[in-house]
Amino acid sequence: MSNLFTYTIRIADSALILGQRMAEWCSNGPTLEEDIALSNISLDLFGQANGFYEYAAQINGEKSADELAFTRNEREFFNYQLVEQTNGNFGKTIVRNFLYDSFIFLFYTELANSSDERISALAAKSIKEVKYHLRHSKNWLIRLGDGTDESNKKVQDALEELWQYTGELFEMDTIDTELMKKNIAIDVSKLRPKWNEMIDSTLKTAKLNRPEDGYMASGGKKGIHTECLGFLLAEMQFLQRAYPNAKW
Amino acid sequence: MSDKIFQEKIDAEKKIEPKDWMPEGYRRHLVRQISQHAHSEIIGMQPEGNWITRAPSLRAKMILLAKVQDEAGHGLYLYSACETLGVTRDELIQQLHDGNAKYSSIFNYPALSWADMGAIGWLVDGAAIVNQVSLQRTSYGPYSRGMIKICKEESFHQRQGYEIMAEMAKGTPEQKEMAQDALNRFWWPSIMMFGPQDSDSPRTGNAMKWKIKRQTNDELRQSFIDKTVPQAEVIGLTIPDPELKWNEKRGHYDFGEMDWEEFWNVVNGHGPCNKQRLAHHKRAHDNGKWVRNASQAYAQKQEKILKS
Ligand SMILES: [Fe+2]
Ligand SMILES: [Fe+2]
């Protein structure tokens, strides 16, 4: 596996897995309008995943975009652990997405300058969508944080629960550093100060407290996941696995 | 007096608008019909929503999710059309939860395989289109305009469903079997979507006079069957009705007897998924309560800040 291939499917995997989580909201939203908004976000994410998978398929030539999505095992998925976390209540979904959206917005903004034309184009296209996702999760976080005591408690609890998955967003490994030499990849560790600013100012407006940095999970980029990913994949890949010779 | 003017307007094919005078019976009939239609769009999200996370390709996933999202949009338009008649969405949802409002019985059947996504799009959206195209000419302005908007999307849904069926019908033997099985299960409930036969349909009288309904249940059903039978033939699937036969003299297909006992059972709450569908809707609504409350509390706080 080339570094470029791995780098590309990492991006695709996070988009796909979060898209899949968001799709679980369909017909379960707190209002009809919100149901539609959540589906929109999911559709954007599937579109982004598809774009990056198609490029990865081209780089590697072994598996098509669909095969990459539907026939790899848990240990071969390289998404961040944050995005695979279950939806929980609406507040947990909002917290998870806000933590991620803030990061991925900064990430794509930098990645749009990649020397790899396809990556830079895919990133540029994603920025607009992610900007909307960030506005959505941020506005909801503020509404829920500064809404009722009940809603404030629910999102604060979710923050405490999910904080441990934010550490790995800024981890670098050799694939990143190798590709950085060619100006293809970006230095995610450098996104941290800006991300901190975004998080702190929103949490303040939302009347929420930033959790202490305690245990920080790690491993998504190496294919180490939390227990919930296996169930997600089993459901998502069921048809492709059960009927390997079928075309759909 | 107003009754006469009203009927003249209807007879002259003029649309009735929210502020126009209308007989109470007309208003009541519309509220019942439009809300039932809106609830059908919303409850209809569930059987297909149930397969989004299992769709077999990225493209199929996106198409299905976008389709179900469209249905949510249709529900929104229709609730708004209903609100022009003086009922709020909250009231309508309450009626649904209390069991006082109905939705199309077709959604009380389970979606058991991926082929059902094909059958539902092809047959259920297909039947809905026949009904909705006819309703584009309905006499109530907001309802008619809603139908025009909705019909465009429904024909996409129908084509996408048919495409799934066609793809599976020419696929592996297992896929073809799934496709035929889906057709077997959805055929009769689909043609019963048009409601009871005209001879048993008590409300058709006024609805036709007021031009809320433009064609009778039997006319609509016949037009759906005539359109759909050749489509099944093209992809090599068999419609599960041994009496189905082209009638040269009538210029229509003859078809077998529908099981009206089953129909009324499902309408009256005794179908395979009636309880599940309603419970799902209530659960989502109840789970969202704290979110709606928080949203309202936040808005009130902001208003206070703006005022001070
Ligand atoms: Fe619809
Ligand atoms: Fe539809």
XYZ file of C-alpha atoms and ligand atoms in Angstrom:
558
model
C 0.000 0.000 0.000
C 1.434 3.319 -0.990
C 1.460 6.184 1.465
C -0.728 8.231 -0.826
C -3.298 5.453 -0.987
C -3.427 5.111 2.804
C -3.594 8.858 3.282
C -6.508 9.074 0.872
C -8.589 6.270 2.340
C -8.070 7.618 5.837
C -9.892 10.753 4.778
C -12.564 8.763 2.956
C -13.089 6.408 5.901
C -13.799 9.185 8.382
C -16.306 10.722 5.980
C -18.006 7.405 5.297
C -18.278 6.310 8.911
C -19.638 9.644 10.090
C -22.010 9.665 7.100
C -23.247 6.236 8.119
C -23.841 7.416 11.686
C -25.731 10.442 10.424
C -27.856 8.248 8.156
C -29.018 6.401 11.262
C -30.874 9.590 12.211
C -33.180 9.350 9.228
C -36.794 9.297 10.507
C -35.515 9.756 14.079
C -34.822 13.495 14.188
C -36.251 15.799 16.882
C -38.215 17.736 14.234
C -38.999 17.141 10.600
C -36.816 20.082 9.562
C -33.932 18.691 11.576
C -34.419 15.231 10.120
C -33.902 16.776 6.689
C -30.820 18.711 7.846
C -29.217 15.588 9.304
C -29.817 13.697 6.064
C -28.228 16.553 4.151
C -25.074 16.288 6.213
C -25.024 12.546 5.725
C -25.379 12.943 1.961
C -22.491 15.426 1.844
C -20.301 13.023 3.783
C -21.104 10.078 1.509
C -20.279 12.291 -1.456
C -16.925 13.225 0.074
C -16.158 9.598 0.917
C -17.015 8.548 -2.610
C -14.707 11.173 -4.091
C -11.719 10.145 -1.983
C -12.395 6.412 -2.484
C -12.525 6.864 -6.223
C -9.164 8.536 -6.145
C -7.789 5.814 -3.865
C -9.109 3.142 -6.237
C -7.261 4.843 -9.034
C -4.005 5.020 -7.075
C -4.125 1.394 -6.031
C -6.026 -0.240 -8.894
C -7.025 -3.318 -6.886
C -10.358 -2.389 -5.412
C -13.138 -0.137 -6.673
C -14.552 2.636 -4.508
C -17.441 0.394 -3.469
C -15.148 -2.516 -2.700
C -13.059 -0.239 -0.528
C -16.160 0.766 1.400
C -17.910 -2.576 1.590
C -15.288 -5.313 1.688
C -12.582 -4.176 4.065
C -12.477 -5.416 7.638
C -12.441 -3.435 10.814
C -8.655 -3.431 11.127
C -8.383 -2.063 7.594
C -10.492 0.999 8.348
C -8.483 4.090 9.231
C -11.123 6.565 10.363
C -10.784 8.517 13.587
C -12.389 6.806 16.552
C -14.373 9.956 17.248
C -16.589 9.551 14.175
C -17.478 5.936 14.857
C -18.928 6.751 18.291
C -22.634 5.946 18.488
C -25.185 8.712 18.030
C -26.621 8.484 21.542
C -29.090 11.271 22.145
C -29.250 14.249 19.800
C -26.925 16.193 22.098
C -24.197 13.572 21.889
C -24.428 13.582 18.111
C -24.097 17.357 18.113
C -21.075 17.301 20.429
C -19.336 14.572 18.414
C -19.961 16.411 15.185
C -18.935 19.778 16.555
C -15.602 18.440 17.798
C -15.014 16.797 14.458
C -16.436 19.527 12.210
C -14.157 22.135 13.817
C -11.181 19.941 13.099
C -12.082 18.830 9.606
C -12.892 22.369 8.531
C -9.347 23.442 9.439
C -8.002 20.248 7.910
C -9.640 20.695 4.491
C -8.792 24.376 4.468
C -5.098 23.488 4.705
C -5.376 20.426 2.495
C -6.802 22.530 -0.332
C -3.176 23.710 -0.791
C -1.904 20.166 -1.298
C 0.511 19.698 -4.183
C -1.549 16.674 -5.239
C -4.142 18.157 -7.577
C -6.840 15.585 -6.987
C -6.524 15.852 -3.211
C -6.497 19.588 -3.306
C -9.592 19.661 -5.539
C -11.472 17.174 -3.346
C -10.545 19.162 -0.243
C -11.603 22.441 -1.797
C -14.954 20.982 -2.749
C -15.466 19.670 0.771
C -14.721 22.961 2.539
C -18.031 24.517 1.561
C -19.998 21.540 2.828
C -18.043 21.229 6.023
C -18.489 24.909 6.722
C -22.227 24.313 6.719
C -21.854 21.236 8.944
C -19.794 23.258 11.400
C -22.343 26.047 11.489
C -25.058 23.468 12.090
C -23.325 21.670 14.957
C -22.022 24.869 16.500
C -25.410 26.590 16.507
C -27.054 23.549 18.022
C -24.354 23.236 20.665
C -24.976 26.821 21.696
C -28.747 26.334 21.731
C -28.511 23.152 23.766
C -25.803 24.436 26.100
C -27.674 27.658 26.756
C -31.180 26.148 26.519
C -32.557 24.377 29.575
C -30.775 22.832 32.556
C -31.607 19.437 31.132
C -30.126 20.180 27.725
C -27.051 21.798 29.251
C -26.413 18.702 31.338
C -26.908 16.368 28.400
C -24.349 18.103 26.201
C -21.899 18.598 29.055
C -22.082 14.849 29.763
C -21.500 14.117 26.087
C -18.484 16.416 26.065
C -16.985 14.552 29.023
C -17.639 11.248 27.295
C -16.224 12.187 23.899
C -13.313 14.400 24.868
C -10.946 11.417 25.001
C -11.345 10.959 21.241
C -10.098 14.411 20.318
C -6.428 13.746 20.990
C -5.797 11.573 17.987
C -7.108 14.176 15.558
C -3.747 15.945 15.911
C -1.431 12.924 15.867
C 1.152 12.603 13.127
C 2.734 9.390 11.882
C 5.325 8.492 9.248
C 2.777 8.476 6.431
C 1.960 12.088 7.242
C 5.575 13.158 7.550
C 6.678 11.347 4.386
C 3.890 12.940 2.340
C 4.532 16.307 3.947
C 7.959 16.286 2.348
C 6.225 16.355 -1.020
C 3.723 18.938 0.194
C 0.897 16.449 -0.287
C -0.080 15.989 3.339
C -0.513 18.654 5.966
C 0.806 18.940 9.504
C -2.281 18.279 11.616
C -0.429 18.993 14.856
C -0.288 22.610 13.742
C -4.094 22.832 13.602
C -4.367 22.460 17.337
C -4.103 26.102 18.477
C -6.803 27.220 16.069
C -8.998 24.287 16.998
C -8.541 25.135 20.690
C -9.651 28.678 20.000
C -12.750 27.551 18.117
C -13.689 25.070 20.814
C -13.060 27.420 23.737
C -14.975 30.342 22.323
C -17.992 28.206 21.374
C -18.041 26.398 24.699
C -17.999 29.734 26.458
C -20.948 31.028 24.444
C -22.735 27.734 25.044
C -22.148 27.968 28.811
C -20.273 24.671 28.785
C -16.987 23.676 30.414
C -14.026 22.354 28.545
C -13.203 18.902 29.967
C -9.784 18.206 31.448
C -7.386 16.337 29.199
C -7.249 12.870 30.753
C -6.838 9.531 29.020
C -6.667 10.095 25.273
C -7.651 7.330 22.877
C -5.463 6.649 19.890
C -5.211 4.191 17.020
C -7.852 4.963 14.404
C -5.222 5.832 11.821
C -3.619 2.425 12.401
C -6.896 0.527 12.222
C -7.387 0.171 15.964
C -10.944 0.992 16.865
C -13.502 1.050 19.622
C -15.963 -1.810 19.873
C -18.754 0.045 18.129
C -17.139 0.069 14.667
C -17.562 -3.668 14.149
C -21.337 -3.437 14.470
C -21.500 -0.485 12.125
C -19.508 -2.364 9.479
C -21.492 -5.577 9.917
C -24.661 -3.693 9.136
C -23.232 -1.562 6.365
C -21.465 -4.393 4.549
C -24.099 -7.093 4.977
C -25.366 -7.307 1.389
C -21.961 -7.096 -0.255
C -20.664 -9.812 2.066
C -23.712 -12.080 1.826
C -23.865 -11.961 -1.985
C -20.272 -11.464 -3.116
C -21.042 -12.155 -6.784
C -24.001 -9.850 -7.071
C -24.044 -6.442 -8.738
C -26.524 -3.946 -7.369
C -75.839 31.980 -1.055
C -72.118 31.452 -0.446
C -72.681 27.757 -1.087
C -73.920 28.551 -4.566
C -71.070 30.940 -5.380
C -68.624 28.386 -4.029
C -69.987 25.617 -6.247
C -69.989 27.930 -9.272
C -66.348 28.670 -8.677
C -65.584 24.954 -8.448
C -67.556 24.237 -11.594
C -65.657 26.989 -13.418
C -62.377 25.210 -12.430
C -61.284 28.149 -10.259
C -59.033 27.296 -7.327
C -60.205 27.842 -3.776
C -57.636 29.740 -1.720
C -57.182 29.754 2.095
C -58.973 33.084 2.629
C -61.959 32.175 0.432
C -65.214 31.120 1.986
C -65.702 27.365 1.936
C -68.310 24.985 3.328
C -67.289 23.421 6.626
C -67.610 19.955 5.077
C -65.151 20.912 2.338
C -62.640 22.169 4.872
C -63.021 19.082 7.027
C -62.654 16.773 4.059
C -59.478 18.558 2.997
C -57.929 18.504 6.456
C -58.590 14.792 6.680
C -57.250 14.032 3.224
C -54.195 16.314 3.270
C -53.143 15.320 6.764
C -53.543 11.660 5.895
C -51.373 12.320 2.886
C -48.770 14.164 4.994
C -48.672 11.402 7.599
C -48.223 8.857 4.804
C -45.142 10.682 3.543
C -43.671 10.726 7.039
C -44.551 7.183 8.114
C -43.448 6.094 4.639
C -39.906 7.136 5.547
C -39.620 4.166 7.900
C -39.733 1.061 5.692
C -37.130 2.521 3.357
C -35.213 4.315 6.091
C -34.681 0.875 7.539
C -32.427 -0.043 4.571
C -30.289 3.096 4.211
C -27.584 1.796 6.519
C -27.520 -1.505 4.575
C -27.642 -0.193 1.002
C -25.192 -2.222 -1.106
C -23.244 0.580 -2.815
C -22.334 4.185 -2.132
C -24.514 5.290 -5.012
C -27.490 3.213 -3.843
C -27.047 4.602 -0.346
C -27.077 8.190 -1.540
C -30.063 7.672 -3.838
C -32.095 5.995 -1.120
C -31.224 8.546 1.544
C -32.032 11.417 -0.827
C -35.330 9.722 -1.660
C -36.363 9.313 1.957
C -35.318 12.894 2.562
C -37.587 13.970 -0.306
C -40.469 12.222 1.424
C -39.759 14.235 4.567
C -39.908 17.342 2.383
C -43.244 16.223 0.941
C -44.548 15.784 4.459
C -43.446 19.336 5.256
C -45.249 20.873 2.230
C -48.377 18.946 3.033
C -48.393 19.875 6.721
C -48.041 23.506 5.615
C -50.906 23.116 3.135
C -52.965 21.716 5.973
C -52.027 24.605 8.251
C -53.615 27.013 5.748
C -56.907 25.397 6.785
C -56.426 26.401 10.400
C -54.890 23.305 12.018
C -51.362 23.280 13.408
C -48.775 20.611 12.709
C -48.668 19.788 16.421
C -52.394 19.099 16.401
C -52.069 16.892 13.344
C -49.249 14.899 14.914
C -51.275 14.535 18.082
C -54.155 13.117 15.995
C -51.754 10.656 14.412
C -50.455 9.543 17.797
C -53.969 9.235 19.215
C -54.922 6.978 16.335
C -57.469 9.502 15.049
C -55.640 10.198 11.814
C -54.747 7.538 9.306
C -51.900 7.107 6.857
C -51.583 4.874 3.833
C -51.803 1.224 4.838
C -49.042 0.240 2.448
C -46.500 1.389 5.024
C -47.767 -1.173 7.476
C -46.040 -3.879 5.462
C -42.428 -4.703 6.298
C -39.470 -4.023 3.971
C -37.621 -7.312 4.190
C -35.000 -7.315 1.473
C -33.082 -4.893 -0.691
C -35.456 -5.759 -3.548
C -38.203 -4.193 -1.477
C -36.469 -0.857 -2.059
C -37.053 -1.504 -5.731
C -40.638 -2.665 -5.282
C -41.548 0.262 -3.058
C -40.119 2.854 -5.429
C -41.575 1.223 -8.499
C -45.000 0.248 -7.192
C -45.717 2.402 -4.158
C -44.321 5.630 -5.558
C -45.772 4.574 -8.906
C -49.240 4.270 -7.420
C -48.764 7.506 -5.514
C -47.930 9.306 -8.759
C -51.112 8.150 -10.484
C -53.085 9.515 -7.566
C -51.058 12.701 -7.245
C -51.060 13.568 -10.935
C -54.818 13.475 -10.702
C -54.682 15.654 -7.569
C -52.671 18.334 -9.361
C -56.073 19.460 -10.595
C -57.687 19.365 -7.162
C -59.792 22.421 -6.337
C -57.874 23.618 -3.268
C -55.021 25.882 -4.389
C -52.298 25.072 -1.825
C -52.938 21.325 -2.179
C -52.858 21.488 -5.950
C -49.609 23.464 -5.990
C -48.081 21.071 -3.461
C -48.942 18.148 -5.718
C -47.316 19.746 -8.732
C -44.092 20.211 -6.792
C -44.185 16.721 -5.322
C -45.003 14.861 -8.543
C -41.706 15.775 -10.164
C -39.783 14.107 -7.366
C -42.103 11.109 -7.222
C -41.392 10.229 -10.821
C -37.667 10.147 -9.999
C -38.422 7.806 -7.123
C -40.471 5.567 -9.362
C -37.706 5.344 -11.948
C -35.025 4.693 -9.346
C -37.125 1.913 -7.809
C -37.736 0.362 -11.190
C -34.009 0.539 -11.897
C -33.273 -1.454 -8.724
C -35.844 -4.075 -9.736
C -34.492 -4.279 -13.278
C -30.930 -4.624 -12.038
C -31.883 -7.417 -9.645
C -34.119 -9.184 -12.150
C -31.145 -9.594 -14.468
C -28.722 -10.352 -11.647
C -27.827 -13.623 -9.934
C -30.589 -16.250 -9.430
C -30.793 -15.194 -5.788
C -31.290 -11.578 -6.771
C -33.988 -12.472 -9.259
C -35.743 -14.499 -6.598
C -35.597 -11.561 -4.210
C -37.055 -9.286 -6.872
C -39.924 -11.643 -7.651
C -40.594 -12.157 -3.952
C -40.759 -8.393 -3.414
C -43.211 -8.041 -6.281
C -45.307 -10.890 -4.876
C -45.541 -9.231 -1.496
C -46.091 -5.657 -2.660
C -48.391 -6.098 -5.652
C -51.746 -6.515 -3.922
C -51.139 -3.978 -1.169
C -50.049 -1.510 -3.889
C -53.197 -1.796 -5.942
C -55.226 -1.521 -2.762
C -53.536 1.835 -2.084
C -56.241 3.416 -4.228
C -58.783 2.528 -1.571
C -62.038 0.620 -1.646
C -63.934 -0.018 -4.846
C -66.197 2.837 -5.929
C -69.251 0.830 -4.935
C -67.967 0.778 -1.313
C -66.489 4.245 -1.093
C -68.876 6.430 0.905
C -67.072 9.751 0.593
C -66.446 9.805 -3.111
C -69.733 11.676 -3.718
C -68.951 15.084 -2.234
C -65.247 14.847 -2.976
C -66.026 14.541 -6.678
C -68.663 17.280 -6.597
C -66.189 19.617 -4.871
C -63.477 18.475 -7.246
C -61.154 17.582 -4.387
C -60.946 14.191 -6.038
C -60.919 14.214 -9.819
C -61.034 10.520 -10.591
C -62.558 7.617 -8.709
C -60.562 4.934 -6.897
C -61.353 2.352 -9.560
C -60.337 4.619 -12.434
C -57.022 5.414 -10.772
C -56.360 1.783 -9.933
C -57.053 0.712 -13.504
C -54.701 3.329 -14.878
C -51.933 2.187 -12.520
C -52.372 -1.464 -13.479
C -52.418 -0.677 -17.207
C -49.189 1.268 -16.832
C -47.381 -1.227 -14.607
C -48.092 -4.611 -16.201
C -45.970 -3.957 -19.311
C -43.145 -2.655 -17.097
C -43.069 -5.970 -15.233
C -42.973 -7.847 -18.530
C -39.996 -5.841 -19.766
C -37.849 -6.940 -16.838
C -39.155 -10.499 -16.831
C -41.040 -10.510 -13.546
C -44.478 -12.042 -13.062
C -47.333 -10.172 -11.467
C -48.888 -12.510 -8.893
C -52.402 -12.449 -10.313
C -53.486 -15.432 -12.432
C -56.550 -13.557 -13.628
C -54.585 -10.663 -15.023
C -55.386 -10.466 -18.738
C -55.569 -7.797 -21.418
C -59.192 -7.100 -22.337
C -59.288 -5.966 -25.930
C -62.857 -4.749 -25.710
C -62.327 -2.601 -22.610
C -58.876 -1.506 -23.675
C -57.704 -2.307 -20.132
C -56.298 -5.159 -18.122
C -58.776 -7.296 -16.238
C -57.540 -8.333 -12.835
C -58.435 -10.604 -9.944
C -60.386 -9.962 -6.775
C -58.591 -8.006 -4.058
C -58.628 -9.228 -0.480
C -60.752 -6.549 1.131
C -60.838 -8.299 4.442
C -57.089 -7.910 4.701
C -57.358 -4.314 3.515
C -59.804 -3.329 6.258
C -57.860 -5.254 8.855
C -54.723 -3.265 8.088
C -56.632 0.015 7.890
C -58.100 -0.709 11.290
C -54.740 -1.300 12.892
C -54.235 -5.011 12.446
C -51.441 -5.142 9.891
C -47.917 -6.485 10.318
C -46.306 -3.139 11.217
C -49.092 -0.815 12.415
C -47.904 -0.809 16.019
C -44.245 -0.600 15.102
C -44.650 2.374 12.739
C -46.640 4.417 15.185
C -44.350 3.505 18.082
C -41.322 4.560 16.025
C -42.869 7.927 15.239
C -43.856 8.501 18.864
C -40.430 7.480 20.110
C -38.658 9.910 17.794
C -41.101 12.631 18.773
C -40.713 11.956 22.505
C -36.922 11.694 22.285
C -36.862 15.060 20.557
C -38.904 16.809 23.194
C -35.992 18.040 25.298
C -34.319 19.332 22.133
C -37.397 21.291 21.075
C -37.765 22.633 24.614
C -34.125 23.712 24.717
C -34.459 25.381 21.357
C -37.477 27.312 22.556
C -35.845 28.283 25.850
C -32.796 29.531 23.984
C -34.910 31.560 21.564
C -36.761 33.163 24.473
C -33.511 34.088 26.194
C -32.209 35.650 23.001
C -35.399 37.627 22.568
C -35.077 38.979 26.107
C -31.486 40.032 25.466
C -32.509 41.792 22.270
C -35.295 43.666 24.043
C -33.172 44.864 26.985
Fe -43.628 11.461 -1.449
Fe -41.717 9.222 -3.255
